[in-house]
mmCIF file of C-alpha atoms in Angstrom:
data_model
loop_
_atom_site.group_PDB
_atom_site.id
_atom_site.type_symbol
_atom_site.label_atom_id
_atom_site.label_comp_id
_atom_site.label_asym_id
_atom_site.label_seq_id
_atom_site.Cartn_x
_atom_site.Cartn_y
_atom_site.Cartn_z
ATOM 1 C CA MET A 156 -2.476 -21.293 47.932
ATOM 2 C CA THR A 157 1.019 -19.780 48.308
ATOM 3 C CA HIS A 158 2.230 -16.202 47.749
ATOM 4 C CA ARG A 159 4.119 -17.369 44.681
ATOM 5 C CA HIS A 160 1.017 -18.989 43.250
ATOM 6 C CA ILE A 161 -1.022 -15.833 43.831
ATOM 7 C CA THR A 162 1.551 -13.653 42.050
ATOM 8 C CA ASP A 163 1.312 -15.923 39.024
ATOM 9 C CA VAL A 164 -2.450 -15.825 38.760
ATOM 10 C CA ILE A 165 -3.184 -12.316 39.995
ATOM 11 C CA ASP A 166 -3.421 -10.830 36.470
ATOM 12 C CA ASP A 167 -5.790 -13.581 35.350
ATOM 13 C CA TYR A 168 -7.830 -12.928 38.497
ATOM 14 C CA ILE A 169 -8.148 -9.218 37.596
ATOM 15 C CA ASP A 170 -8.985 -10.161 33.993
ATOM 16 C CA GLU A 171 -11.622 -12.595 35.338
ATOM 17 C CA GLU A 172 -10.070 -15.416 33.391
ATOM 18 C CA LEU A 173 -9.814 -17.956 36.232
ATOM 19 C CA ASP A 174 -12.311 -20.738 36.728
ATOM 20 C CA ILE A 175 -14.826 -20.168 39.520
ATOM 21 C CA SER A 176 -13.179 -22.389 42.137
ATOM 22 C CA THR A 177 -9.673 -20.959 41.615
ATOM 23 C CA ALA A 178 -11.035 -17.412 41.649
ATOM 24 C CA GLU A 179 -12.791 -18.127 44.921
ATOM 25 C CA GLU A 180 -9.584 -19.551 46.364
ATOM 26 C CA VAL A 181 -7.654 -16.422 45.341
ATOM 27 C CA ARG A 182 -10.323 -14.155 46.793
ATOM 28 C CA ARG A 183 -10.173 -15.944 50.136
ATOM 29 C CA HIS A 184 -6.383 -15.806 50.196
ATOM 30 C CA LEU A 185 -6.387 -12.072 49.418
ATOM 31 C CA GLU A 186 -8.714 -11.474 52.358
ATOM 32 C CA GLN A 187 -6.265 -13.099 54.707
ATOM 33 C CA CYS A 188 -2.855 -12.248 53.264
ATOM 34 C CA ARG A 189 -1.717 -8.626 53.489
ATOM 35 C CA THR A 190 1.355 -9.088 51.247
ATOM 36 C CA CYS A 191 -0.672 -10.631 48.429
ATOM 37 C CA ARG A 192 -3.391 -8.013 48.832
ATOM 38 C CA ALA A 193 -0.778 -5.270 48.405
ATOM 39 C CA GLU A 194 0.415 -7.032 45.264
ATOM 40 C CA TYR A 195 -3.148 -7.288 43.982
ATOM 41 C CA GLU A 196 -3.846 -3.576 44.649
ATOM 42 C CA LEU A 197 -0.648 -2.586 42.873
ATOM 43 C CA ALA A 198 -1.651 -4.632 39.821
ATOM 44 C CA LEU A 199 -5.135 -3.144 39.907
ATOM 45 C CA ARG A 200 -3.749 0.426 40.117
ATOM 46 C CA LEU A 201 -1.481 -0.233 37.170
ATOM 47 C CA ARG A 202 -4.460 -1.513 35.193
ATOM 48 C CA ASN A 203 -6.537 1.552 36.124
ATOM 49 C CA ILE A 204 -3.794 3.990 35.306
ATOM 50 C CA LEU A 205 -3.241 2.354 31.898
ATOM 51 C CA SER A 206 -6.911 2.043 30.994
ATOM 52 C CA GLY A 207 -7.482 5.666 31.989
ATOM 53 C CA ASN A 208 -4.638 6.753 29.754
ATOM 54 C CA SER A 209 -6.768 7.328 26.675
ATOM 55 C CA ALA A 210 -5.221 8.967 23.639
ATOM 56 C CA PRO A 211 -6.103 12.648 23.149
ATOM 57 C CA ASP A 212 -8.948 13.450 20.796
ATOM 58 C CA PRO A 213 -7.676 15.438 17.814
ATOM 59 C CA GLY A 214 -11.260 16.468 16.972
ATOM 60 C CA GLU A 215 -13.875 15.847 14.312
ATOM 61 C CA ASP A 216 -12.282 18.290 11.865
ATOM 62 C CA TYR A 217 -9.070 16.316 11.945
ATOM 63 C CA PHE A 218 -10.842 13.041 11.195
ATOM 64 C CA ASN A 219 -12.807 14.632 8.327
ATOM 65 C CA GLU A 220 -9.549 15.971 6.947
ATOM 66 C CA VAL A 221 -7.862 12.577 7.278
ATOM 67 C CA SER A 222 -10.763 10.849 5.514
ATOM 68 C CA ALA A 223 -10.407 13.279 2.611
ATOM 69 C CA LEU A 224 -6.640 12.747 2.514
ATOM 70 C CA ILE A 225 -7.012 8.979 2.520
ATOM 71 C CA SER A 226 -9.560 9.235 -0.270
ATOM 72 C CA ALA A 227 -7.147 11.406 -2.276
ATOM 73 C CA LYS A 228 -4.321 8.924 -1.727
ATOM 74 C CA THR A 229 -6.391 5.877 -2.621
ATOM 75 C CA VAL A 230 -9.681 6.173 -4.510
ATOM 76 C CA GLU A 231 -8.820 9.324 -6.521
ATOM 77 C CA THR A 232 -5.249 8.239 -7.253
ATOM 78 C CA TYR A 233 -6.509 4.833 -8.344
ATOM 79 C CA GLN A 234 -9.086 6.402 -10.651
ATOM 80 C CA THR A 235 -6.460 8.723 -12.163
ATOM 81 C CA GLU A 236 -4.049 5.817 -12.588
ATOM 82 C CA THR A 237 -6.773 3.777 -14.258
ATOM 83 C CA ALA A 238 -7.597 6.659 -16.612
ATOM 84 C CA VAL A 239 -3.911 7.118 -17.481
ATOM 85 C CA THR A 240 -3.491 3.384 -18.042
ATOM 86 C CA ASN A 241 -6.527 3.337 -20.334
ATOM 87 C CA LEU A 242 -5.195 6.314 -22.271
ATOM 88 C CA GLU A 243 -1.795 4.685 -22.669
ATOM 89 C CA GLN A 244 -3.424 1.457 -23.774
ATOM 90 C CA GLN A 245 -5.476 3.380 -26.328
ATOM 91 C CA ARG A 246 -2.340 5.136 -27.613
ATOM 92 C CA ARG A 247 -0.546 1.803 -27.926
ATOM 93 C CA ASN A 248 -3.510 0.364 -29.834
ATOM 94 C CA ASN A 249 -3.611 3.378 -32.174
ATOM 95 C CA LYS A 250 0.132 3.106 -32.833
ATOM 96 C CA ARG A 251 -0.160 -0.596 -33.519
ATOM 97 C CA ALA A 252 -3.061 0.010 -35.914
ATOM 98 C CA PHE A 253 -1.063 2.717 -37.706
ATOM 99 C CA TYR A 254 1.970 0.442 -38.198
ATOM 100 C CA ARG A 255 -0.270 -2.380 -39.326
ATOM 101 C CA SER A 256 -1.900 -0.165 -41.954
ATOM 102 C CA LEU A 257 1.526 1.141 -43.010
ATOM 103 C CA VAL A 258 2.744 -2.418 -43.562
ATOM 104 C CA SER A 259 -0.434 -3.198 -45.487
ATOM 105 C CA VAL A 260 0.057 -0.155 -47.737
ATOM 106 C CA ALA A 261 3.717 -1.021 -48.320
ATOM 107 C CA ALA A 262 2.833 -4.618 -49.130
ATOM 108 C CA SER A 263 0.084 -3.463 -51.500
ATOM 109 C CA LEU A 264 2.514 -1.121 -53.234
ATOM 110 C CA VAL A 265 5.113 -3.850 -53.635
ATOM 111 C CA ILE A 266 2.489 -6.194 -55.029
ATOM 112 C CA PHE A 267 1.136 -3.480 -57.312
ATOM 113 C CA PHE A 268 4.513 -2.494 -58.773
ATOM 114 C CA THR A 269 5.660 -6.082 -59.080
ATOM 115 C CA ALA A 270 2.456 -6.916 -60.920
ATOM 116 C CA LEU A 271 2.872 -3.820 -63.081
ATOM 117 C CA ILE A 272 6.449 -4.646 -63.981
ATOM 118 C CA PHE A 273 5.944 -8.347 -64.585
ATOM 119 C CA GLY A 274 2.533 -7.808 -66.216
ATOM 120 C CA SER A 275 3.940 -5.351 -68.696
ATOM 121 C CA THR A 276 6.561 -7.860 -69.849
ATOM 122 C CA GLN A 277 4.247 -10.838 -70.449
ATOM 123 C CA ASN A 278 4.369 -11.845 -74.144
ATOM 124 C CA LYS A 279 4.938 -8.310 -75.080
ATOM 125 C CA PRO A 280 8.125 -6.955 -76.477
ATOM 126 C CA VAL A 281 9.798 -4.055 -74.847
ATOM 127 C CA THR A 282 9.782 -0.984 -76.985
ATOM 128 C CA VAL A 283 12.098 1.908 -77.000
ATOM 129 C CA ASN A 284 9.324 4.003 -75.497
ATOM 130 C CA VAL A 285 9.296 1.796 -72.393
ATOM 131 C CA LEU A 286 12.973 2.299 -71.828
ATOM 132 C CA SER A 287 13.233 5.660 -73.452
ATOM 133 C CA TYR A 288 16.280 7.609 -72.541
ATOM 134 C CA GLN A 289 17.435 10.899 -73.915
ATOM 135 C CA GLY A 290 21.121 10.320 -73.536
ATOM 136 C CA THR A 291 23.438 8.281 -75.657
ATOM 137 C CA SER A 292 22.720 4.588 -75.347
ATOM 138 C CA ARG A 293 23.009 1.408 -77.191
ATOM 139 C CA VAL A 294 19.268 0.841 -76.811
ATOM 140 C CA ALA A 295 18.472 4.032 -78.672
ATOM 141 C CA ALA A 296 21.013 3.166 -81.306
ATOM 142 C CA ALA A 297 19.448 -0.255 -81.776
ATOM 143 C CA THR A 298 15.991 1.343 -82.183
ATOM 144 C CA GLU A 299 17.100 3.605 -84.936
ATOM 145 C CA ASN A 300 18.288 0.618 -86.976
ATOM 146 C CA ASP A 301 14.995 -1.269 -86.658
ATOM 147 C CA ASP A 302 12.521 -0.548 -89.509
ATOM 148 C CA ASN A 303 9.479 -2.783 -88.714
ATOM 149 C CA ASP A 304 8.796 -2.285 -85.058
ATOM 150 C CA ASN A 305 10.439 -1.180 -81.808
ATOM 151 C CA VAL A 306 11.395 -4.646 -80.483
ATOM 152 C CA ILE A 307 14.976 -4.689 -79.390
ATOM 153 C CA LEU A 308 15.073 -7.451 -76.668
ATOM 154 C CA THR A 309 13.738 -10.992 -76.420
ATOM 155 C CA PRO A 310 11.391 -11.851 -73.510
ATOM 156 C CA ALA A 311 14.226 -13.692 -71.703
ATOM 157 C CA GLU A 312 16.428 -10.652 -72.042
ATOM 158 C CA GLN A 313 13.615 -8.423 -70.823
ATOM 159 C CA ARG A 314 13.195 -10.566 -67.714
ATOM 160 C CA ASN A 315 16.886 -10.507 -67.014
ATOM 161 C CA LEU A 316 16.987 -6.804 -67.616
ATOM 162 C CA ILE A 317 14.139 -6.145 -65.165
ATOM 163 C CA LYS A 318 15.638 -8.449 -62.598
ATOM 164 C CA GLY A 319 18.902 -6.654 -63.072
ATOM 165 C CA ILE A 320 17.270 -3.285 -62.616
ATOM 166 C CA ILE A 321 15.428 -4.410 -59.507
ATOM 167 C CA LEU A 322 18.516 -5.932 -57.952
ATOM 168 C CA LEU A 323 20.759 -3.177 -59.318
ATOM 169 C CA GLY A 324 21.891 -5.645 -61.860
ATOM 170 C CA SER A 325 24.727 -8.043 -62.546
ATOM 171 C CA PRO A 326 27.682 -6.979 -64.676
ATOM 172 C CA GLY A 327 26.081 -8.469 -67.826
ATOM 173 C CA HIS A 328 22.976 -6.368 -67.443
ATOM 174 C CA PHE A 329 24.920 -3.211 -66.936
ATOM 175 C CA GLU A 330 26.318 -3.717 -70.376
ATOM 176 C CA GLN A 331 22.924 -4.427 -71.913
ATOM 177 C CA CYS A 332 21.148 -1.554 -70.284
ATOM 178 C CA GLY A 333 22.279 1.771 -71.512
ATOM 179 C CA ILE A 334 20.456 3.626 -68.769
ATOM 180 C CA LEU A 335 22.467 1.992 -66.016
ATOM 181 C CA SER A 336 25.774 2.033 -67.854
ATOM 182 C CA ASP A 337 25.341 5.727 -68.550
ATOM 183 C CA LEU A 338 24.621 6.417 -64.937
ATOM 184 C CA LEU A 339 27.782 4.682 -63.812
ATOM 185 C CA PRO A 340 30.974 6.726 -63.770
ATOM 186 C CA MET B 158 -24.694 3.470 6.996
ATOM 187 C CA GLN B 159 -26.687 0.534 8.381
ATOM 188 C CA ASP B 160 -24.440 -2.008 6.674
ATOM 189 C CA SER B 161 -22.629 -4.473 8.878
ATOM 190 C CA ILE B 162 -18.821 -4.652 8.778
ATOM 191 C CA PRO B 163 -18.705 -7.951 6.779
ATOM 192 C CA GLU B 164 -21.125 -6.468 4.213
ATOM 193 C CA LEU B 165 -19.043 -3.304 3.934
ATOM 194 C CA VAL B 166 -15.835 -5.297 3.609
ATOM 195 C CA LYS B 167 -17.359 -7.450 0.875
ATOM 196 C CA ALA B 168 -18.629 -4.402 -0.996
ATOM 197 C CA PHE B 169 -15.234 -2.725 -0.651
ATOM 198 C CA SER B 170 -13.325 -5.759 -1.921
ATOM 199 C CA ASP B 171 -15.740 -5.805 -4.882
ATOM 200 C CA GLY B 172 -14.683 -2.248 -5.712
ATOM 201 C CA ASP B 173 -17.246 -0.130 -3.857
ATOM 202 C CA ASN B 174 -15.370 3.030 -2.829
ATOM 203 C CA LEU B 175 -18.250 4.316 -0.724
ATOM 204 C CA ALA B 176 -17.959 1.206 1.467
ATOM 205 C CA PHE B 177 -14.263 2.000 1.884
ATOM 206 C CA ALA B 178 -15.083 5.565 2.971
ATOM 207 C CA ILE B 179 -17.532 4.216 5.575
ATOM 208 C CA LEU B 180 -14.947 1.755 6.891
ATOM 209 C CA VAL B 181 -12.420 4.589 7.217
ATOM 210 C CA LYS B 182 -14.945 6.637 9.199
ATOM 211 C CA ARG B 183 -15.734 3.715 11.492
ATOM 212 C CA TYR B 184 -12.174 2.683 12.308
ATOM 213 C CA GLN B 185 -10.012 5.792 12.073
ATOM 214 C CA ARG B 186 -10.450 6.771 15.743
ATOM 215 C CA LYS B 187 -9.500 3.295 16.933
ATOM 216 C CA ILE B 188 -6.388 3.267 14.746
ATOM 217 C CA TYR B 189 -5.462 6.780 15.834
ATOM 218 C CA ALA B 190 -5.775 5.862 19.539
ATOM 219 C CA LEU B 191 -3.653 2.733 19.134
ATOM 220 C CA ALA B 192 -1.002 4.570 17.116
ATOM 221 C CA TYR B 193 -0.904 7.439 19.592
ATOM 222 C CA GLN B 194 -0.401 5.019 22.491
ATOM 223 C CA MET B 195 2.370 3.281 20.616
ATOM 224 C CA LEU B 196 4.187 6.341 19.303
ATOM 225 C CA GLY B 197 3.226 9.050 21.768
ATOM 226 C CA ASN B 198 2.714 11.945 19.360
ATOM 227 C CA HIS B 199 0.093 13.243 16.960
ATOM 228 C CA LEU B 200 2.205 13.438 13.812
ATOM 229 C CA ASP B 201 3.271 9.794 13.928
ATOM 230 C CA ALA B 202 -0.256 8.687 14.866
ATOM 231 C CA ASP B 203 -1.558 10.650 11.872
ATOM 232 C CA GLU B 204 0.952 8.931 9.588
ATOM 233 C CA VAL B 205 -0.085 5.510 10.894
ATOM 234 C CA VAL B 206 -3.792 6.246 10.313
ATOM 235 C CA GLN B 207 -3.225 7.338 6.712
ATOM 236 C CA GLU B 208 -0.732 4.626 5.824
ATOM 237 C CA THR B 209 -2.880 1.878 7.369
ATOM 238 C CA PHE B 210 -5.881 2.746 5.219
ATOM 239 C CA VAL B 211 -3.760 3.216 2.106
ATOM 240 C CA ARG B 212 -2.312 -0.270 2.669
ATOM 241 C CA ILE B 213 -5.768 -1.697 3.288
ATOM 242 C CA TYR B 214 -6.986 -0.134 0.031
ATOM 243 C CA HIS B 215 -4.180 -1.791 -1.914
ATOM 244 C CA LYS B 216 -4.869 -5.119 -0.183
ATOM 245 C CA ARG B 217 -8.599 -5.057 -0.942
ATOM 246 C CA GLN B 218 -8.425 -8.228 -3.010
ATOM 247 C CA GLU B 219 -6.990 -10.082 0.015
ATOM 248 C CA LEU B 220 -9.961 -9.019 2.136
ATOM 249 C CA LYS B 221 -12.145 -11.655 0.455
ATOM 250 C CA HIS B 222 -10.188 -14.270 2.417
ATOM 251 C CA VAL B 223 -10.066 -12.342 5.704
ATOM 252 C CA SER B 224 -12.467 -13.621 8.356
ATOM 253 C CA ASN B 225 -12.012 -10.784 10.858
ATOM 254 C CA PHE B 226 -11.561 -7.373 9.254
ATOM 255 C CA SER B 227 -11.013 -5.567 12.558
ATOM 256 C CA SER B 228 -8.096 -7.847 13.526
ATOM 257 C CA PHE B 229 -6.637 -7.527 10.030
ATOM 258 C CA LEU B 230 -6.843 -3.740 10.156
ATOM 259 C CA ILE B 231 -5.354 -3.507 13.664
ATOM 260 C CA ARG B 232 -2.569 -5.872 12.581
ATOM 261 C CA VAL B 233 -1.643 -3.600 9.679
ATOM 262 C CA ALA B 234 -1.680 -0.587 12.007
ATOM 263 C CA ALA B 235 0.263 -2.411 14.753
ATOM 264 C CA ASN B 236 2.941 -3.612 12.337
ATOM 265 C CA TYR B 237 3.345 -0.158 10.842
ATOM 266 C CA SER B 238 3.486 1.372 14.335
ATOM 267 C CA ILE B 239 6.214 -1.092 15.347
ATOM 268 C CA ASP B 240 8.186 -0.262 12.169
ATOM 269 C CA LEU B 241 7.854 3.443 12.865
ATOM 270 C CA LEU B 242 8.765 2.953 16.521
ATOM 271 C CA ARG B 243 11.982 1.164 15.525
ATOM 272 C CA LYS B 244 12.739 3.885 12.995
ATOM 273 C CA ARG B 245 12.173 6.589 15.594
ATOM 274 C CA LYS B 246 14.462 4.808 18.062
ATOM 275 C CA ILE B 247 17.220 5.049 15.436
ATOM 276 C CA HIS B 248 16.473 8.443 13.910
ATOM 277 C CA GLY B 249 15.082 10.253 16.950
ATOM 278 C CA GLU B 250 11.566 10.603 18.297
ATOM 279 C CA LEU B 251 8.963 13.245 17.517
ATOM 280 C CA THR B 252 7.073 15.038 20.256
ATOM 281 C CA ASP B 253 3.773 16.894 20.354
ATOM 282 C CA ASP B 254 5.512 20.218 20.043
ATOM 283 C CA PRO B 255 2.611 22.727 19.839
ATOM 284 C CA SER B 256 4.301 24.629 17.040
ATOM 285 C CA SER B 257 4.307 21.518 14.854
ATOM 286 C CA LEU B 258 0.561 20.912 15.193
ATOM 287 C CA PRO B 259 -2.193 22.599 13.186
ATOM 288 C CA GLY B 260 -4.253 25.119 15.200
ATOM 289 C CA ASN B 261 -7.469 23.098 15.360
ATOM 290 C CA ILE B 262 -5.600 20.019 16.620
ATOM 291 C CA GLN B 263 -4.105 21.988 19.524
ATOM 292 C CA ILE B 264 -7.524 23.287 20.512
ATOM 293 C CA TYR B 265 -9.098 19.823 20.528
ATOM 294 C CA MET B 266 -6.202 18.262 22.366
ATOM 295 C CA SER B 267 -6.384 20.872 25.095
ATOM 296 C CA ARG B 268 -10.162 20.499 25.400
ATOM 297 C CA ARG B 269 -9.931 17.024 26.845
ATOM 298 C CA VAL B 270 -8.848 18.448 30.211
ATOM 299 C CA ARG B 271 -11.022 20.666 32.340
ATOM 300 C CA THR B 272 -8.756 22.831 34.478
ATOM 301 C CA PRO B 273 -5.115 23.908 34.409
ATOM 302 C CA SER B 274 -4.322 21.628 37.370
ATOM 303 C CA ASP B 275 -6.065 18.743 35.600
ATOM 304 C CA LEU B 276 -4.057 19.593 32.547
ATOM 305 C CA TYR B 277 -0.843 19.466 34.507
ATOM 306 C CA GLU B 278 -1.753 16.244 36.290
ATOM 307 C CA ASP B 279 -2.978 14.543 33.123
ATOM 308 C CA LYS B 280 0.076 15.609 31.199
ATOM 309 C CA THR B 281 2.389 14.386 33.949
ATOM 310 C CA VAL B 282 0.685 10.998 34.237
ATOM 311 C CA MET B 283 0.536 10.590 30.466
ATOM 312 C CA GLU B 284 4.179 11.478 30.147
ATOM 313 C CA GLU B 285 5.157 9.010 32.890
ATOM 314 C CA ILE B 286 3.168 6.210 31.274
ATOM 315 C CA ARG B 287 4.563 7.034 27.878
ATOM 316 C CA ARG B 288 8.127 6.960 29.200
ATOM 317 C CA ALA B 289 7.436 3.663 30.974
ATOM 318 C CA LEU B 290 5.902 2.119 27.840
ATOM 319 C CA ASP B 291 8.812 3.392 25.767
ATOM 320 C CA GLN B 292 11.152 1.254 27.814
ATOM 321 C CA LEU B 293 9.415 -1.917 26.697
ATOM 322 C CA PRO B 294 10.442 -3.811 23.572
ATOM 323 C CA PRO B 295 7.950 -3.226 20.684
ATOM 324 C CA ARG B 296 6.183 -6.605 20.999
ATOM 325 C CA GLN B 297 5.639 -6.235 24.745
ATOM 326 C CA LYS B 298 4.587 -2.638 24.278
ATOM 327 C CA ILE B 299 1.956 -3.402 21.622
ATOM 328 C CA THR B 300 0.637 -6.289 23.733
ATOM 329 C CA ALA B 301 0.296 -4.075 26.822
ATOM 330 C CA VAL B 302 -1.267 -1.239 24.821
ATOM 331 C CA LEU B 303 -3.766 -3.510 23.087
ATOM 332 C CA HIS B 304 -4.761 -5.360 26.252
ATOM 333 C CA ASP B 305 -4.536 -2.879 29.112
ATOM 334 C CA ILE B 306 -5.249 0.376 27.291
ATOM 335 C CA GLU B 307 -7.349 -0.503 24.258
ATOM 336 C CA GLY B 308 -9.171 -3.389 25.931
ATOM 337 C CA PHE B 309 -8.593 -6.216 23.463
ATOM 338 C CA SER B 310 -8.790 -9.779 24.749
ATOM 339 C CA LYS B 311 -5.780 -12.108 24.682
ATOM 340 C CA THR B 312 -7.420 -14.197 21.958
ATOM 341 C CA GLU B 313 -7.951 -11.081 19.827
ATOM 342 C CA ILE B 314 -4.358 -9.966 20.387
ATOM 343 C CA ALA B 315 -3.090 -13.420 19.391
ATOM 344 C CA ALA B 316 -5.109 -13.117 16.170
ATOM 345 C CA ILE B 317 -3.875 -9.560 15.548
ATOM 346 C CA LEU B 318 -0.219 -10.332 16.175
ATOM 347 C CA GLU B 319 -0.468 -13.779 14.577
ATOM 348 C CA CYS B 320 1.145 -15.556 17.507
ATOM 349 C CA PRO B 321 0.015 -18.167 20.066
ATOM 350 C CA GLU B 322 -2.088 -16.991 22.980
ATOM 351 C CA ALA B 323 0.622 -18.279 25.336
ATOM 352 C CA THR B 324 3.051 -15.779 23.782
ATOM 353 C CA VAL B 325 0.570 -12.984 24.396
ATOM 354 C CA ARG B 326 0.202 -14.046 28.053
ATOM 355 C CA SER B 327 3.935 -14.243 28.500
ATOM 356 C CA ASN B 328 4.570 -10.848 26.851
ATOM 357 C CA LEU B 329 1.820 -9.262 28.892
ATOM 358 C CA HIS B 330 3.126 -10.742 32.127
ATOM 359 C CA ILE B 331 6.658 -9.470 31.489
ATOM 360 C CA ALA B 332 5.412 -6.060 30.326
ATOM 361 C CA ARG B 333 3.286 -5.583 33.433
ATOM 362 C CA ALA B 334 6.107 -6.612 35.736
ATOM 363 C CA LYS B 335 8.389 -4.055 34.072
ATOM 364 C CA LEU B 336 5.734 -1.343 34.151
ATOM 365 C CA LYS B 337 5.093 -1.979 37.841
ATOM 366 C CA LYS B 338 8.779 -1.547 38.516
ATOM 367 C CA ILE B 339 9.113 1.604 36.401
ATOM 368 C CA LEU B 340 5.909 3.203 37.688
ATOM 369 C CA LYS B 341 6.474 2.202 41.318
ATOM 370 C CA ASN B 342 6.469 5.783 42.600
ATOM 371 C CA ARG B 343 3.407 6.767 40.599
ATOM 372 C CA LEU B 344 1.494 3.662 41.700
ATOM 373 C CA SER B 345 2.266 4.240 45.369
ATOM 374 C CA LYS B 346 0.860 7.806 45.030
ATOM 375 C CA GLU B 347 -2.454 6.662 43.544
#
């Protein structure tokens, strides 16, 4: 075994990682060779000095404190985050439920008024009382001239009139409906 | 407290916070020692300990697929130490300036030595080793610290650093050769 060979395997020899026969060969060489023995002792001293260089002990109090800090940064933060997330989720759900109910109420109202308006015009003449208006209008004038009953518009006219009112009317309806024509400048 | 590490790790990954607290207690000294050897001061070592466990907590779902928790934990600590080491090389290093340490930490750190001459000798040796280790590149430094100071085997280091065992051997060989050269005077005194 040469000096060069020994230098290569000396760390493995100290770490006891060589097979038995090679280790024995190294041991015998070290007994005879002063240069290699000096190399071996240097490596061993380095190992001892490093292994003896333990980190200082900051004490039990420090480690208790660190455990508490880690817990605060992890477990407690996670629990708080979870609680906040749940609360936000609940708020979102409540908001969604509120909007849903608002839409339902609006839809119900639309249906109700539509039914009311259309229902009131089915096979039933419109009377002056339905479209009563205090101001000057052609509707009122027409009523005064009618002796038998208050009918002033045919069902088709009523439908058109209502449609006109709902959609703010076409020019024809503005003329027919005194209320709207009076409101216009 | 009688639970084995795999049982604790399983319980922790299933959401048991008590198991996490026990794991912190069991490993915090080991992580502190490694970080201190790598960074050479209490404040950085403290940061590594806290950050390592915070990272582990956030990676708890991954732990179900981890076969060796200890290696995984040391890897997280080693990687963070290397990051911090690189940062310190750029932005300047911290030291164990007594005024920057809490009172109880100073007391405990001074208790590890017996006499004033021991204190001086220990401090001198530690400082020399620290300076020598600081001259190594991060990968060689962590390999030397893990093997020669913390006592991990080459196979364990290969698992921790996720590299072939041959790389560990090579890094260790180069690191030792450099350390021998740097610490020549100290070694001849011993």
